[in-house]
Tab-separated table of C-alpha atoms in Angstrom:
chain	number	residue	atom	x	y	z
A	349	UNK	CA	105.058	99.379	-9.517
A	350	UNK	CA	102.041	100.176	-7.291
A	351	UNK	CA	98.925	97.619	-8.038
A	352	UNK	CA	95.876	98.640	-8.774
A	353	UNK	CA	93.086	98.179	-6.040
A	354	UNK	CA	90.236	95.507	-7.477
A	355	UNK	CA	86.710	96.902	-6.542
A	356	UNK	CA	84.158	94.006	-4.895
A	357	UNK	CA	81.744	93.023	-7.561
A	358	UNK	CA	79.614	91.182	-5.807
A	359	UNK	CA	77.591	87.876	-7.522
A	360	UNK	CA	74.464	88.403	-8.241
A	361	UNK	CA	71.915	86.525	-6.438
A	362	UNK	CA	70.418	84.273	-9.255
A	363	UNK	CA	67.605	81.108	-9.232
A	364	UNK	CA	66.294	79.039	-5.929
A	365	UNK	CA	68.482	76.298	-4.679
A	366	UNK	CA	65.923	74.957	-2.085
A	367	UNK	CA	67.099	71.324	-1.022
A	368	UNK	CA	64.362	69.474	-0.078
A	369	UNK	CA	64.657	67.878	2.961
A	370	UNK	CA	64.340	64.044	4.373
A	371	UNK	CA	60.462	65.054	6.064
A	372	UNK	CA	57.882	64.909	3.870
A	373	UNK	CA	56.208	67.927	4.651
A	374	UNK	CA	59.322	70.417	3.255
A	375	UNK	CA	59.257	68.229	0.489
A	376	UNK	CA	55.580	68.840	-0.265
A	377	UNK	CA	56.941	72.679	-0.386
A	378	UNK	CA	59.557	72.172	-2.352
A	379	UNK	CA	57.036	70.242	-4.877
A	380	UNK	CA	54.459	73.451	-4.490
A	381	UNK	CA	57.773	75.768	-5.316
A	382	UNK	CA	58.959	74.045	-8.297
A	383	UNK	CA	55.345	74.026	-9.562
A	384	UNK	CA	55.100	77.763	-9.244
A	385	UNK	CA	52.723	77.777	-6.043
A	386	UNK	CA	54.979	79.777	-3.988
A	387	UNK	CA	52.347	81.031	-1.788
A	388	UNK	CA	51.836	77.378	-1.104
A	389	UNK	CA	55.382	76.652	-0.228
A	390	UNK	CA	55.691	79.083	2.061
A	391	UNK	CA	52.689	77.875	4.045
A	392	UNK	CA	54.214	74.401	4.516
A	393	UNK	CA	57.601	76.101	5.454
A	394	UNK	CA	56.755	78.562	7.592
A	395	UNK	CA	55.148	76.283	10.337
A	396	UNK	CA	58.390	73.784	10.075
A	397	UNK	CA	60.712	77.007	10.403
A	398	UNK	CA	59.113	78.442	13.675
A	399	UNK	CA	59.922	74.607	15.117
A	400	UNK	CA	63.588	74.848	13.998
A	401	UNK	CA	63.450	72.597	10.587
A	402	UNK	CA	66.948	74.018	9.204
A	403	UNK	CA	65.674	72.969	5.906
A	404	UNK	CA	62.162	74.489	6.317
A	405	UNK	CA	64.200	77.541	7.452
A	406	UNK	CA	66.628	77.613	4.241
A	407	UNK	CA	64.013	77.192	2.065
A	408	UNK	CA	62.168	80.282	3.941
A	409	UNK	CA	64.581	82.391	3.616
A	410	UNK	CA	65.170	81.670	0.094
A	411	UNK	CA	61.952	82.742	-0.359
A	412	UNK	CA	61.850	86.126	1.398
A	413	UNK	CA	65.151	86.749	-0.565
A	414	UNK	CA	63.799	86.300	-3.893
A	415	UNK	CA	60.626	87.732	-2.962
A	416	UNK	CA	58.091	84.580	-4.178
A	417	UNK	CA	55.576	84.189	-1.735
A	418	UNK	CA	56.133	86.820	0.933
A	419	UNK	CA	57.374	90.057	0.246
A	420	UNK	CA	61.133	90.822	-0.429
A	421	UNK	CA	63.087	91.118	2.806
A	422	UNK	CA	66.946	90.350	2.971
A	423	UNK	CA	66.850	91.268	6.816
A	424	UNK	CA	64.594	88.498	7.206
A	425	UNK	CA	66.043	85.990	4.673
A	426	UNK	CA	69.127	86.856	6.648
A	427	UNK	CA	68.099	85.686	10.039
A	428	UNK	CA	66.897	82.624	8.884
A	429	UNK	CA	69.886	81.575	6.776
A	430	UNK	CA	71.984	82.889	10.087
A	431	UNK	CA	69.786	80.154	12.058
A	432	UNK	CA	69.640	77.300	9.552
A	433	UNK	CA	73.618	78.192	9.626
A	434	UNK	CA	73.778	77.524	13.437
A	435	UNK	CA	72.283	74.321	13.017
A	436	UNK	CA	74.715	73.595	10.294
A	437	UNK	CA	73.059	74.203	7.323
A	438	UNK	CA	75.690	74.420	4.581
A	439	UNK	CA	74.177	76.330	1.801
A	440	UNK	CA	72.158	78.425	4.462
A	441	UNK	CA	76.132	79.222	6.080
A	442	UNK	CA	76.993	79.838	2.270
A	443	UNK	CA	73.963	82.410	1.426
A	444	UNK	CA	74.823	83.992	4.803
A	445	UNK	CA	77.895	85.109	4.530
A	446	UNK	CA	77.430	86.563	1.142
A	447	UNK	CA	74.689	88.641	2.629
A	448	UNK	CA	76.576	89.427	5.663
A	449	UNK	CA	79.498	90.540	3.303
A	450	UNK	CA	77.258	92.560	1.157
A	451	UNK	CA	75.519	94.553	3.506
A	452	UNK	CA	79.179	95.619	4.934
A	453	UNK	CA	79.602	93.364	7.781
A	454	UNK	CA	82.761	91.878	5.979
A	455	UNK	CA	84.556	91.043	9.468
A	456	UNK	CA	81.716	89.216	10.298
A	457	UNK	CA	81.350	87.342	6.796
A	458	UNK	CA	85.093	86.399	6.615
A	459	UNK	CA	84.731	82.764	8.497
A	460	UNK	CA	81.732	81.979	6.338
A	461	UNK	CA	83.861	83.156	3.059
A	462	UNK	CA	86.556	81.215	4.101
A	463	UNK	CA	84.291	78.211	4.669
A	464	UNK	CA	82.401	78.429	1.574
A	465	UNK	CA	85.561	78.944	-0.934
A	466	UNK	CA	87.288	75.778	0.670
A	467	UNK	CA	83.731	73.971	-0.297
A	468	UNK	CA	84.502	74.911	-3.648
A	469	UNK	CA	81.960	77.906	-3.943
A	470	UNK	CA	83.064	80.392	-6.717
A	471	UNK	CA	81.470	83.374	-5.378
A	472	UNK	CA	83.374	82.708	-1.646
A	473	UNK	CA	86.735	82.019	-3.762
A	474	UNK	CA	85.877	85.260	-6.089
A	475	UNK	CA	85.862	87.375	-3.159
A	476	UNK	CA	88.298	85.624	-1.151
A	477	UNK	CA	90.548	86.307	-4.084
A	478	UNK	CA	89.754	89.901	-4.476
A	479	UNK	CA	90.491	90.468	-0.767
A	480	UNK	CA	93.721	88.820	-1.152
A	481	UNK	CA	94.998	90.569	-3.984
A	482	UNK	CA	93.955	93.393	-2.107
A	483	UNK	CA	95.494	92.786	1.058
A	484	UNK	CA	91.689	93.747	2.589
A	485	UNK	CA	90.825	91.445	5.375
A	486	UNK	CA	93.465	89.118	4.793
A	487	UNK	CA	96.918	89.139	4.363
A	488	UNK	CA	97.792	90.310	0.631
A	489	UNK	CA	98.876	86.886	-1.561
A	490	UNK	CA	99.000	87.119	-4.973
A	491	UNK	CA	99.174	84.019	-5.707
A	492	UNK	CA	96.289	82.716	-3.638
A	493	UNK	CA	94.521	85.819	-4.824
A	494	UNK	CA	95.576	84.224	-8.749
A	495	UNK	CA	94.373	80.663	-8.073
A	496	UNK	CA	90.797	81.343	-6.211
A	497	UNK	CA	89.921	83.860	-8.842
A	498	UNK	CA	91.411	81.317	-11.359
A	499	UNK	CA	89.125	78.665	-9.956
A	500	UNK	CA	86.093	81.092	-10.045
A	501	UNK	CA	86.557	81.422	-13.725
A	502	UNK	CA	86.524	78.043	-14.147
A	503	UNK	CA	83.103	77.587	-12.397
A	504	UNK	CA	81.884	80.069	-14.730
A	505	UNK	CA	81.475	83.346	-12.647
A	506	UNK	CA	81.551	86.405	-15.088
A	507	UNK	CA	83.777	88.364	-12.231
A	508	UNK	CA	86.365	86.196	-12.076
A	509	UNK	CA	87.101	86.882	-15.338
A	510	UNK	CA	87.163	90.307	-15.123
A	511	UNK	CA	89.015	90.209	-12.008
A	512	UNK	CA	92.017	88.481	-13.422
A	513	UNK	CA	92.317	90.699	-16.101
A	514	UNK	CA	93.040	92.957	-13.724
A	515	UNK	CA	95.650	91.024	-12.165
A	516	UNK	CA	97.152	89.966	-14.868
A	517	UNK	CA	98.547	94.012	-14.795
A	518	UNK	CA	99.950	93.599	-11.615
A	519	UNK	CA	100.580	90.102	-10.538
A	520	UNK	CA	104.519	89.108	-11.878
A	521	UNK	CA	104.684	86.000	-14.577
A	522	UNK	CA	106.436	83.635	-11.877
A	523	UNK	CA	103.872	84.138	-8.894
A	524	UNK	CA	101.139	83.258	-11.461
A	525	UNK	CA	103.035	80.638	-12.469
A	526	UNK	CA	103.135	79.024	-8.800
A	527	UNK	CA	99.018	80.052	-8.606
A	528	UNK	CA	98.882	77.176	-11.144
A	529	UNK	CA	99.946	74.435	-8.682
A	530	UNK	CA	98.204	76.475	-5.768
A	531	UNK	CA	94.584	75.985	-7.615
A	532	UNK	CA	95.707	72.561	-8.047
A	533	UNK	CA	96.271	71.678	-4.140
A	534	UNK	CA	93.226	74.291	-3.462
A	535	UNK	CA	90.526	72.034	-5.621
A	536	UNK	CA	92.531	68.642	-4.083
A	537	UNK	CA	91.466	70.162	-0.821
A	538	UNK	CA	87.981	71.547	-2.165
A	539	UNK	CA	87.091	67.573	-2.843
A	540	UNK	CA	87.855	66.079	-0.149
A	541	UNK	CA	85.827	68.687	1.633
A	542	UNK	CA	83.048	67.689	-0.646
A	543	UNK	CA	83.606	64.074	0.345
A	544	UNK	CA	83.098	64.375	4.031
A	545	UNK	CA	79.913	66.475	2.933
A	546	UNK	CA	78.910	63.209	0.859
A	547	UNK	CA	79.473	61.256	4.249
A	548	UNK	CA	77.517	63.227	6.264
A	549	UNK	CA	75.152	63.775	3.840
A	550	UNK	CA	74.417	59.899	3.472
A	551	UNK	CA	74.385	59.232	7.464
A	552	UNK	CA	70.853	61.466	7.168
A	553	UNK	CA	73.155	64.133	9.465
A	554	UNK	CA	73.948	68.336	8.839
A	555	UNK	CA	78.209	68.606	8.311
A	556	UNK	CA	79.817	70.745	11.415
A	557	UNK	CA	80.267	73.834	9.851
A	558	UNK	CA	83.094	76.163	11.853
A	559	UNK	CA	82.098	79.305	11.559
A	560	UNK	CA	83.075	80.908	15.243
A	561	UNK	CA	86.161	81.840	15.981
A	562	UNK	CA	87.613	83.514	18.875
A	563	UNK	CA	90.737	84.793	17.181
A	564	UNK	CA	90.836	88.141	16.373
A	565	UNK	CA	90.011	89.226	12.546
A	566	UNK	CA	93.076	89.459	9.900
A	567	UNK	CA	94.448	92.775	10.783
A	568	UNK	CA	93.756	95.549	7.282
A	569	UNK	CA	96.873	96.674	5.533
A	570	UNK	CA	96.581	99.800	3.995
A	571	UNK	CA	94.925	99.649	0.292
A	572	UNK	CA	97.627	99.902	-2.286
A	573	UNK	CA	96.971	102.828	-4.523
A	574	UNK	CA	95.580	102.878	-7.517
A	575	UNK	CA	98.621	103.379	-10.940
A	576	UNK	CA	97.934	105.651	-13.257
A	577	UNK	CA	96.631	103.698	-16.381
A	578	UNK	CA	94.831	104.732	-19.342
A	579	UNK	CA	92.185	102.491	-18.872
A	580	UNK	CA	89.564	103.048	-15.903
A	581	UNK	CA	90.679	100.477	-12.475
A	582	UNK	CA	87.027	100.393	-10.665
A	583	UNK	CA	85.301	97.431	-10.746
A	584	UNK	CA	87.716	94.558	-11.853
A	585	UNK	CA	86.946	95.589	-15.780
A	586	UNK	CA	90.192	96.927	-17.003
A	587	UNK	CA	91.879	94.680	-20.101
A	588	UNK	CA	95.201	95.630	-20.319
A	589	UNK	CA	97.765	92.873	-19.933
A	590	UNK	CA	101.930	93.710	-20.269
A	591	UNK	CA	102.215	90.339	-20.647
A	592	UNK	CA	100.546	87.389	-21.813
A	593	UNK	CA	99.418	84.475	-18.539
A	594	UNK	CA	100.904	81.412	-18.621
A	595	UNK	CA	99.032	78.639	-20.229
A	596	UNK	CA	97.422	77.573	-16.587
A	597	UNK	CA	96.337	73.324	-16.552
A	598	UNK	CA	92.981	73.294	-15.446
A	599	UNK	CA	92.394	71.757	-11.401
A	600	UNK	CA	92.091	68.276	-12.000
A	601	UNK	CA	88.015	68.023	-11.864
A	602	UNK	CA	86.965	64.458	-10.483
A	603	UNK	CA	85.119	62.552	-13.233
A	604	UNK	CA	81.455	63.484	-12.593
A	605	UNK	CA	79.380	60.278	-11.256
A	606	UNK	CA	76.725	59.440	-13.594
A	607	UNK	CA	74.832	57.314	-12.010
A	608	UNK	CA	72.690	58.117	-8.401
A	609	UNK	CA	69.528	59.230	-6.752
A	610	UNK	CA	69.896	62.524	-7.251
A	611	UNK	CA	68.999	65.152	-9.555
A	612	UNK	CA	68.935	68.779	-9.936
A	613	UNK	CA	65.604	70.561	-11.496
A	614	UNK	CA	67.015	73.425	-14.043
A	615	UNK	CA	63.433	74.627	-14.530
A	616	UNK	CA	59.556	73.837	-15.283
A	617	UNK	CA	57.772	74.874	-18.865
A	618	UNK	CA	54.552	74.909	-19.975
A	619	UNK	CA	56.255	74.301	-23.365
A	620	UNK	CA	58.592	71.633	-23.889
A	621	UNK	CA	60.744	73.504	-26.576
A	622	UNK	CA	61.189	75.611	-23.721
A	623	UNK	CA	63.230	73.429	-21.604
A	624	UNK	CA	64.916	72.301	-24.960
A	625	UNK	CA	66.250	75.366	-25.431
A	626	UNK	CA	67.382	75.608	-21.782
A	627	UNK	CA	69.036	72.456	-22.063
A	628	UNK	CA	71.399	73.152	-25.485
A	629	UNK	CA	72.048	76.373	-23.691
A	630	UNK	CA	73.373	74.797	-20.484
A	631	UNK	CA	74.427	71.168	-21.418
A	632	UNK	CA	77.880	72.330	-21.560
A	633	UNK	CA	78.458	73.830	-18.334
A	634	UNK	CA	81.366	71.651	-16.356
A	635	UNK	CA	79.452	71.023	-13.624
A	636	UNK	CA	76.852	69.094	-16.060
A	637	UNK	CA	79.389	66.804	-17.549
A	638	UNK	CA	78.125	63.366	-18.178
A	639	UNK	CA	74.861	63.718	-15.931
A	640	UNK	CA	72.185	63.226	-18.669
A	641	UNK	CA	68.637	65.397	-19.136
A	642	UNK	CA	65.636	64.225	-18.314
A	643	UNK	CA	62.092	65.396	-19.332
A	644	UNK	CA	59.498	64.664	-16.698
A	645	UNK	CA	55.878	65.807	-17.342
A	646	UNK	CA	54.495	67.483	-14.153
A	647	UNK	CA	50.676	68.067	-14.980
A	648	UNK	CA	50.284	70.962	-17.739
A	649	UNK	CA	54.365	71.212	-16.911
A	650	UNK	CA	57.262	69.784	-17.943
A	651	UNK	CA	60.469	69.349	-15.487
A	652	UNK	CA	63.932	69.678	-16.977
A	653	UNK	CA	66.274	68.274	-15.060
A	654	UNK	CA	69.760	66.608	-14.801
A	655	UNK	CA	70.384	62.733	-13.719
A	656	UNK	CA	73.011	60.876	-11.847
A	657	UNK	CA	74.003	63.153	-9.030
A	658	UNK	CA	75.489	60.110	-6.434
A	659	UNK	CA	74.140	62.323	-3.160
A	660	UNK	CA	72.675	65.566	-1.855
A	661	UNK	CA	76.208	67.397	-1.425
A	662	UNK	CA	76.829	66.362	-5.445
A	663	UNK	CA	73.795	67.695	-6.357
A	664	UNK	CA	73.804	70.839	-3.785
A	665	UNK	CA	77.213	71.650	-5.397
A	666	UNK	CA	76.635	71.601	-9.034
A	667	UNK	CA	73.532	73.539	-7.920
A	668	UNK	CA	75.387	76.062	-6.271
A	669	UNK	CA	77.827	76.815	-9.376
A	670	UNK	CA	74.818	77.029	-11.814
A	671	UNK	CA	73.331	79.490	-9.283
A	672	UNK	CA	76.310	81.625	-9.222
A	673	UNK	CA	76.384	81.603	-12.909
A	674	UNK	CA	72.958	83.165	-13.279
A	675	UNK	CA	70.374	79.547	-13.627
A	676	UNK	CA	67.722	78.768	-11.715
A	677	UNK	CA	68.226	75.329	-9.823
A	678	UNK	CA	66.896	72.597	-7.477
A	679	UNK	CA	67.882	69.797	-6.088
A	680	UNK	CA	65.647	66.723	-5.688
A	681	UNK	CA	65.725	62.863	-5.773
A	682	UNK	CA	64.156	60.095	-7.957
């Protein structure tokens, strides 16, 4: 049986994830940003960018792509993510190859794909999934394609789901069954990436991030064609499954640490039962588990935000999954 191609649908970008940096000064901007004062912000960034601050430079071009305090410009955001990136900026290599990928520059965005989804990023393993189930870019591997989506879903990105729906049409019972174990090694691997992050991360320094390679890109199989189905086979939508999935084990998730410096903003109200609501909304999301809410006033605003993160990489990934599942957030220490 011929598979069905799976159409890219690409995350959306969602919320700020500036990470404020050891200076004080990007701090101060990240302080003006979370108040609102985004004009502000980007005058304290933009002098700290043009001297080569990667931080200053992240937070920059987060700004240019959401289009808060200078006008909206993804050709600019995505020169300075690609320079933050060089300096080995992780979520500035992250945000740059999802715009590098989106704009069509896919070859290009690959290494930074590949980087990000072995970091754990669900929008990287979404697409890194896709492609493999595909064979576009990469070699076709169903059951890599199976656990990355698998492990998308799991971080809560709508696509994912959608995705292996799709899949679950084509992909046999047994190679699903060995995607199980797969995800398993895959988030093994994902945390002790995240550890060396955590090391780096306390030693004040940027992690290496390999993104240039002189090897030659994946060579393209032809796409498979679409089977005739009564269902439309676009964008990974279709629900029709000849089979029911396996009962997949979750990855086994390492306990969250709740207790540390570090905390990630969700938002700022000028009414409390505002960031009430956000938090009986949210309080359930994985990546939340065990880190308790705080309520800090900030003048005429009040800061909801989430407590124990044990360093910058814990608190830059659980910020990164919330992102990719459509929530503003910001990580910051007490």
């Amino acid at each position: 049986m011929t598979a069905a191609v799976i159409a890219f649908a690409l995350p959306a970008w969602a919320g700020v994830q500036a990470a404020p940096a050891a200076g004080t000064s990007v701090k101060d901007g990240v302080d003006a940003w979370s108040a609102g004062n985004y004009d502000g912000a980007v005058r304290i960034w933009q002098p700290l960018a043009d001297r080569g601050d990667p931080d200053a430079q992240f937070n920059l071009a987060q700004a240019y792509k959401l289009g808060r305090g200078e006008p909206l410009d993804l050709s600019r955001a995505e020169a300075l993510y690609g320079m933050a990136a060089a300096k080995g900026h992780v979520q500035a290599a992250d945000a740059y190859g999802l715009l590098l990928f989106q704009r069509g520059e896919r070859q290009r965005a690959l290494p930074y794909i590949r980087n990000s989804a072995a970091r754990g990023d669900p929008r990287a393993q979404y697409i890194l999934g896709v492609a493999h189930f595909n064979g576009d870019l990469v070699p076709k591997d169903w059951v890599r394609a199976y656990a990355l989506a698998s492990l998308a879903r799991q971080a809560g990105l709508p696509q994912a789901t959608s995705a292996l729906e799709q899949m679950d049409r084509s992909i046999p019972l047994e190679d699903r069954q060995k995607s199980v174990v797969l995800a398993q090694q895959l988030a093994a691997e994902t945390q002790a990436n995240r550890q060396q992050l955590t090391a780096s991360s306390e030693l004040g320094t940027h992690a290496p991030i390999a993104v240039a390679s002189n090897a030659p890109p994946p060579a393209r199989p032809a796409a498979a064609k679409p089977e005739p189905q009564t269902s439309p086979a676009p964008a990974p939508a279709p629900v029709s499954k000849p089979q029911p999935a396996p009962a997949a084990k979750p990855a086994t998730a390492p306990r969250p640490v709740t207790s540390g410096p570090w905390r990630v903003q969700l938002g700022a109200f000028g009414v409390a039962g505002n960031a009430e609501a956000l938090w009986g909304k949210i309080k359930g999301r994985p990546e939340l588990a065990g880190h308790p809410r705080a309520l800090v006033p900030a003048g005429k605003l009040t800061k909801l935000q989430a407590t124990g993160f044990a360093s910058k990489a814990d608190a830059d990934a659980a910020c990164a999954r919330l992102t990719a599942g459509g929530f503003g957030c910001l990580p910051s220490r007490d």
